[in-house]
Short mmCIF file of C-alpha atoms in Angstrom, two decimals:
data_model
loop_
_atom_site.label_atom_id
_atom_site.label_comp_id
_atom_site.label_asym_id
_atom_site.label_seq_id
_atom_site.Cartn_x
_atom_site.Cartn_y
_atom_site.Cartn_z
CA ILE A 176 -10.71 -1.40 -14.75
CA GLY A 177 -11.60 -4.35 -16.94
CA LEU A 178 -14.83 -4.06 -18.87
CA GLY A 179 -17.42 -6.74 -19.54
CA ILE A 180 -20.70 -5.12 -20.52
CA PRO A 181 -20.43 -1.35 -21.16
CA ALA A 182 -24.15 -0.75 -20.67
CA GLU A 183 -24.27 -2.43 -17.28
CA PRO A 184 -25.80 0.09 -14.82
CA LEU A 185 -23.57 -1.03 -11.96
CA PHE A 186 -20.48 -0.38 -14.05
CA ARG A 187 -21.57 3.12 -14.98
CA SER A 188 -22.50 3.81 -11.38
CA SER A 189 -19.02 2.74 -10.28
CA ILE A 190 -17.45 5.20 -12.73
CA LYS A 191 -19.55 8.03 -11.28
CA GLN A 192 -18.57 7.06 -7.75
CA ALA A 193 -14.88 7.00 -8.67
CA ASN A 194 -15.11 10.38 -10.40
CA LYS A 195 -16.90 11.77 -7.36
CA TYR A 196 -13.85 10.98 -5.24
CA GLY A 197 -11.46 12.49 -7.75
CA MET A 198 -10.41 9.18 -9.27
CA LYS A 199 -9.77 8.89 -13.00
CA VAL A 200 -10.97 5.67 -14.60
CA HIS A 201 -9.06 3.93 -17.39
CA ILE A 202 -10.61 0.95 -19.16
CA TRP A 203 -8.46 -2.15 -19.67
CA VAL A 204 -8.85 -3.68 -23.14
CA GLN A 205 -7.45 -7.03 -24.29
CA VAL A 206 -6.49 -6.49 -27.92
CA PHE A 207 -5.08 -9.69 -29.42
CA TYR A 208 -6.17 -12.00 -26.62
CA ASP A 209 -9.61 -13.09 -25.47
CA GLY A 210 -9.20 -16.33 -23.61
CA LYS A 211 -6.84 -17.38 -26.39
CA TRP A 212 -4.41 -15.52 -28.61
CA VAL A 213 -5.69 -13.92 -31.81
CA ILE A 214 -3.10 -13.56 -34.58
CA PRO A 215 -4.17 -10.38 -36.45
CA LEU A 216 -3.01 -11.71 -39.79
CA LYS A 217 -4.73 -13.71 -42.51
CA LYS A 218 -3.51 -17.11 -43.68
CA ASP A 219 -1.58 -15.45 -46.49
CA GLY A 220 0.29 -13.35 -43.93
CA SER A 221 -1.41 -10.04 -44.71
CA ILE A 222 -2.96 -7.84 -42.03
CA ASN A 223 -6.50 -8.83 -41.08
CA TYR A 224 -8.10 -5.41 -41.49
CA GLY A 225 -11.55 -6.82 -40.76
CA TYR A 226 -10.50 -7.89 -37.28
CA MET A 227 -8.67 -4.62 -36.74
CA LYS A 228 -11.72 -2.56 -37.69
CA LYS A 229 -13.93 -4.52 -35.29
CA LYS A 230 -11.46 -4.21 -32.41
CA VAL A 231 -10.85 -0.50 -32.98
CA ALA A 232 -14.62 0.08 -32.92
CA GLU A 233 -14.75 -1.73 -29.58
CA VAL A 234 -12.02 0.48 -28.13
CA VAL A 235 -13.80 3.61 -29.38
CA SER A 236 -17.08 2.49 -27.81
CA TYR A 237 -15.35 2.22 -24.44
CA ALA A 238 -13.71 5.62 -24.79
CA LYS A 239 -17.12 7.20 -25.42
CA ILE A 240 -18.44 6.14 -22.02
CA SER A 241 -19.08 9.13 -19.79
CA GLY A 242 -16.54 9.50 -17.00
CA ILE A 243 -13.80 7.51 -18.71
CA SER A 244 -10.43 9.29 -18.72
CA GLY A 245 -8.29 6.68 -20.43
CA VAL A 246 -8.07 3.46 -22.41
CA HIS A 247 -5.35 0.93 -21.66
CA LEU A 248 -4.39 -1.47 -24.45
CA ASP A 249 -3.12 -4.79 -23.17
CA TYR A 250 -2.02 -7.83 -25.21
CA VAL A 251 -1.36 -5.50 -28.15
CA ARG A 252 1.31 -7.93 -29.27
CA PHE A 253 2.09 -11.43 -30.47
CA PRO A 254 2.59 -14.23 -27.89
CA GLY A 255 6.35 -14.50 -28.41
CA THR A 256 5.89 -15.70 -32.00
CA ALA A 257 6.20 -12.46 -34.00
CA GLN A 258 9.39 -13.71 -35.66
CA ASN A 259 7.28 -16.28 -37.51
CA TYR A 260 5.21 -13.64 -39.30
CA GLY A 261 6.48 -11.13 -41.83
CA ASP A 262 3.94 -8.40 -41.05
CA SER A 263 3.82 -8.76 -37.25
CA VAL A 264 5.32 -5.34 -36.49
CA ASP A 265 3.21 -3.66 -39.18
CA ALA A 266 0.07 -5.25 -37.74
CA VAL A 267 0.73 -3.97 -34.22
CA ASN A 268 1.71 -0.51 -35.45
CA TYR A 269 -1.37 -0.31 -37.66
CA PHE A 270 -3.70 -1.17 -34.79
CA VAL A 271 -2.10 1.28 -32.37
CA LYS A 272 -2.12 4.12 -34.90
CA LYS A 273 -5.72 3.48 -35.96
CA ALA A 274 -7.05 3.02 -32.43
CA CYS A 275 -5.37 6.20 -31.19
CA SER A 276 -6.61 8.20 -34.16
CA GLU A 277 -10.22 7.04 -33.83
CA VAL A 278 -10.36 7.46 -30.04
CA ARG A 279 -9.10 11.03 -30.26
CA LYS A 280 -11.85 11.85 -32.74
CA VAL A 281 -14.48 11.13 -30.08
CA LYS A 282 -12.50 12.08 -26.94
CA PRO A 283 -9.42 14.22 -27.68
CA ASN A 284 -8.21 14.28 -24.08
CA CYS A 285 -8.47 10.53 -23.53
CA ILE A 286 -5.18 9.09 -22.24
CA ILE A 287 -4.24 6.09 -24.37
CA SER A 288 -1.69 3.69 -22.92
CA ALA A 289 -0.32 0.29 -23.88
CA ALA A 290 1.45 -2.47 -21.98
CA VAL A 291 4.69 -3.69 -23.53
CA MET A 292 7.03 -6.53 -22.74
CA PRO A 293 10.03 -5.49 -20.58
CA GLU A 294 12.65 -6.93 -22.87
CA PRO A 295 14.67 -4.08 -24.42
CA GLY A 296 15.95 -4.88 -27.88
CA MET A 297 13.73 -7.96 -28.22
CA THR A 298 10.19 -6.56 -28.31
CA GLU A 299 9.99 -6.34 -32.11
CA TYR A 300 11.43 -9.77 -32.78
CA TYR A 301 9.30 -11.76 -30.34
CA TYR A 302 6.23 -9.59 -29.83
CA GLY A 303 5.88 -7.25 -32.81
CA GLN A 304 6.14 -4.23 -30.50
CA ASP A 305 8.11 -1.46 -32.21
CA ILE A 306 8.39 1.00 -29.31
CA SER A 307 9.80 3.90 -31.32
CA THR A 308 6.78 3.84 -33.64
CA MET A 309 4.09 2.95 -31.08
CA SER A 310 5.26 5.83 -28.90
CA LYS A 311 4.47 8.31 -31.67
CA TYR A 312 0.77 7.60 -31.27
CA LEU A 313 0.32 6.60 -27.63
CA ASP A 314 0.32 8.93 -24.65
CA VAL A 315 1.85 6.36 -22.33
CA ILE A 316 4.01 3.24 -22.70
CA ILE A 317 3.91 0.83 -19.75
CA PRO A 318 6.77 -1.69 -19.71
CA MET A 319 5.71 -4.60 -17.53
CA ALA A 320 8.82 -4.66 -15.33
CA TYR A 321 7.56 -7.45 -13.12
CA LYS A 322 10.78 -8.36 -11.35
CA GLY A 323 9.27 -11.37 -9.57
CA ASN A 324 8.22 -13.02 -12.81
CA TYR A 325 11.66 -12.40 -14.31
CA VAL A 326 13.48 -13.32 -11.08
CA LYS A 327 15.28 -9.98 -11.02
CA LYS A 328 16.34 -7.44 -8.40
CA THR A 329 15.08 -3.90 -7.94
CA SER A 330 17.95 -2.47 -10.00
CA TRP A 331 16.56 -4.28 -13.07
CA ILE A 332 13.50 -1.99 -12.94
CA THR A 333 15.78 1.01 -13.42
CA TYR A 334 17.53 -0.69 -16.35
CA VAL A 335 14.26 -1.53 -18.10
CA THR A 336 12.80 1.93 -17.54
CA LYS A 337 15.89 3.70 -18.90
CA ALA A 338 15.84 1.54 -22.02
CA PHE A 339 12.23 2.38 -22.82
CA VAL A 340 12.69 6.07 -22.06
CA LEU A 341 15.43 6.12 -24.69
CA GLU A 342 13.26 4.26 -27.22
CA SER A 343 10.17 6.42 -26.76
CA ASN A 344 9.69 9.28 -29.20
CA SER A 345 7.00 11.20 -27.34
CA ALA A 346 5.01 8.88 -25.06
CA GLN A 347 5.63 9.02 -21.31
CA ILE A 348 6.95 5.90 -19.61
CA TRP A 349 4.91 4.68 -16.64
CA THR A 350 6.69 1.60 -15.34
CA GLY A 351 4.53 -1.36 -14.35
CA ILE A 352 5.63 -3.06 -11.12
CA GLN A 353 4.20 -5.97 -9.17
CA ALA A 354 2.68 -5.43 -5.75
CA TYR A 355 3.13 -9.14 -5.03
CA LYS A 356 6.00 -11.63 -5.21
CA SER A 357 5.29 -13.17 -8.61
CA ASP A 358 2.60 -14.96 -10.59
CA ASP A 359 3.70 -18.13 -8.80
CA ASN A 360 3.57 -16.50 -5.35
CA SER A 361 0.74 -14.04 -4.67
CA LYS A 362 2.11 -12.89 -1.32
CA LEU A 363 1.96 -9.08 -1.18
CA LEU A 364 5.22 -7.15 -1.08
CA PRO A 365 5.84 -4.94 1.97
CA SER A 366 5.30 -1.22 1.39
CA SER A 367 9.02 -0.58 1.93
CA GLU A 368 9.92 -2.82 -1.02
CA LEU A 369 7.23 -1.30 -3.22
CA LEU A 370 8.60 2.14 -2.47
CA LYS A 371 12.10 1.00 -3.45
CA ASP A 372 10.77 -0.41 -6.71
CA ALA A 373 8.89 2.82 -7.45
CA LYS A 374 12.00 4.88 -6.74
CA ALA A 375 13.99 2.58 -9.04
CA ALA A 376 11.52 3.33 -11.83
CA LYS A 377 11.74 7.05 -11.16
CA SER A 378 15.54 6.97 -11.24
CA GLY A 379 15.27 5.35 -14.66
CA GLY A 380 13.21 8.27 -15.94
CA ALA A 381 9.65 7.01 -15.45
CA LYS A 382 6.97 9.70 -15.25
CA GLY A 383 4.67 7.36 -13.34
CA VAL A 384 4.33 3.92 -11.81
CA VAL A 385 1.53 1.40 -12.33
CA LEU A 386 0.94 -1.22 -9.63
CA ILE A 387 -0.58 -4.58 -10.44
#
């Protein structure tokens, strides 16, 4: 669930309702994007610790909300420009490590996940996402294996999943799959195709599947 105003009564009521029916609620947080991309580095190329501190505090405030079982970090990356910055990987790793550490201080059992680009071998260069290091701190890594956007077949989901399973040090891999054709075609996929995609993720070693 995306979060606008944490104190909003309707939001808190929705969490209670979900919990009542046995549903676990994870809050979706945009890390380096808020309508536009935020480069977490200063002009001299060093890590912007001020921004990091503010964003980590935001994540912690969400984790503290009663009834919340997890925090999902999205856009915890550079917009395909990481290769232009010397400390891009260090910046992403720093944020993930700090956010995970601080969240677990207030809610030890909170499941912390992060979305990563589904491009094995290229995530560090373009996005600053060092999977082997990020996976030491996170509970779950979610490669966004959106086959429609990448114009790929179901078998590609297995390939992507396997690659991230091999890169992960301790985090589980929950593969993200699209429930619709692509961002250019919002037509919903038939349940039979979704099931095939989910099975493809499982055959690649995924411990879970996330539908978007």
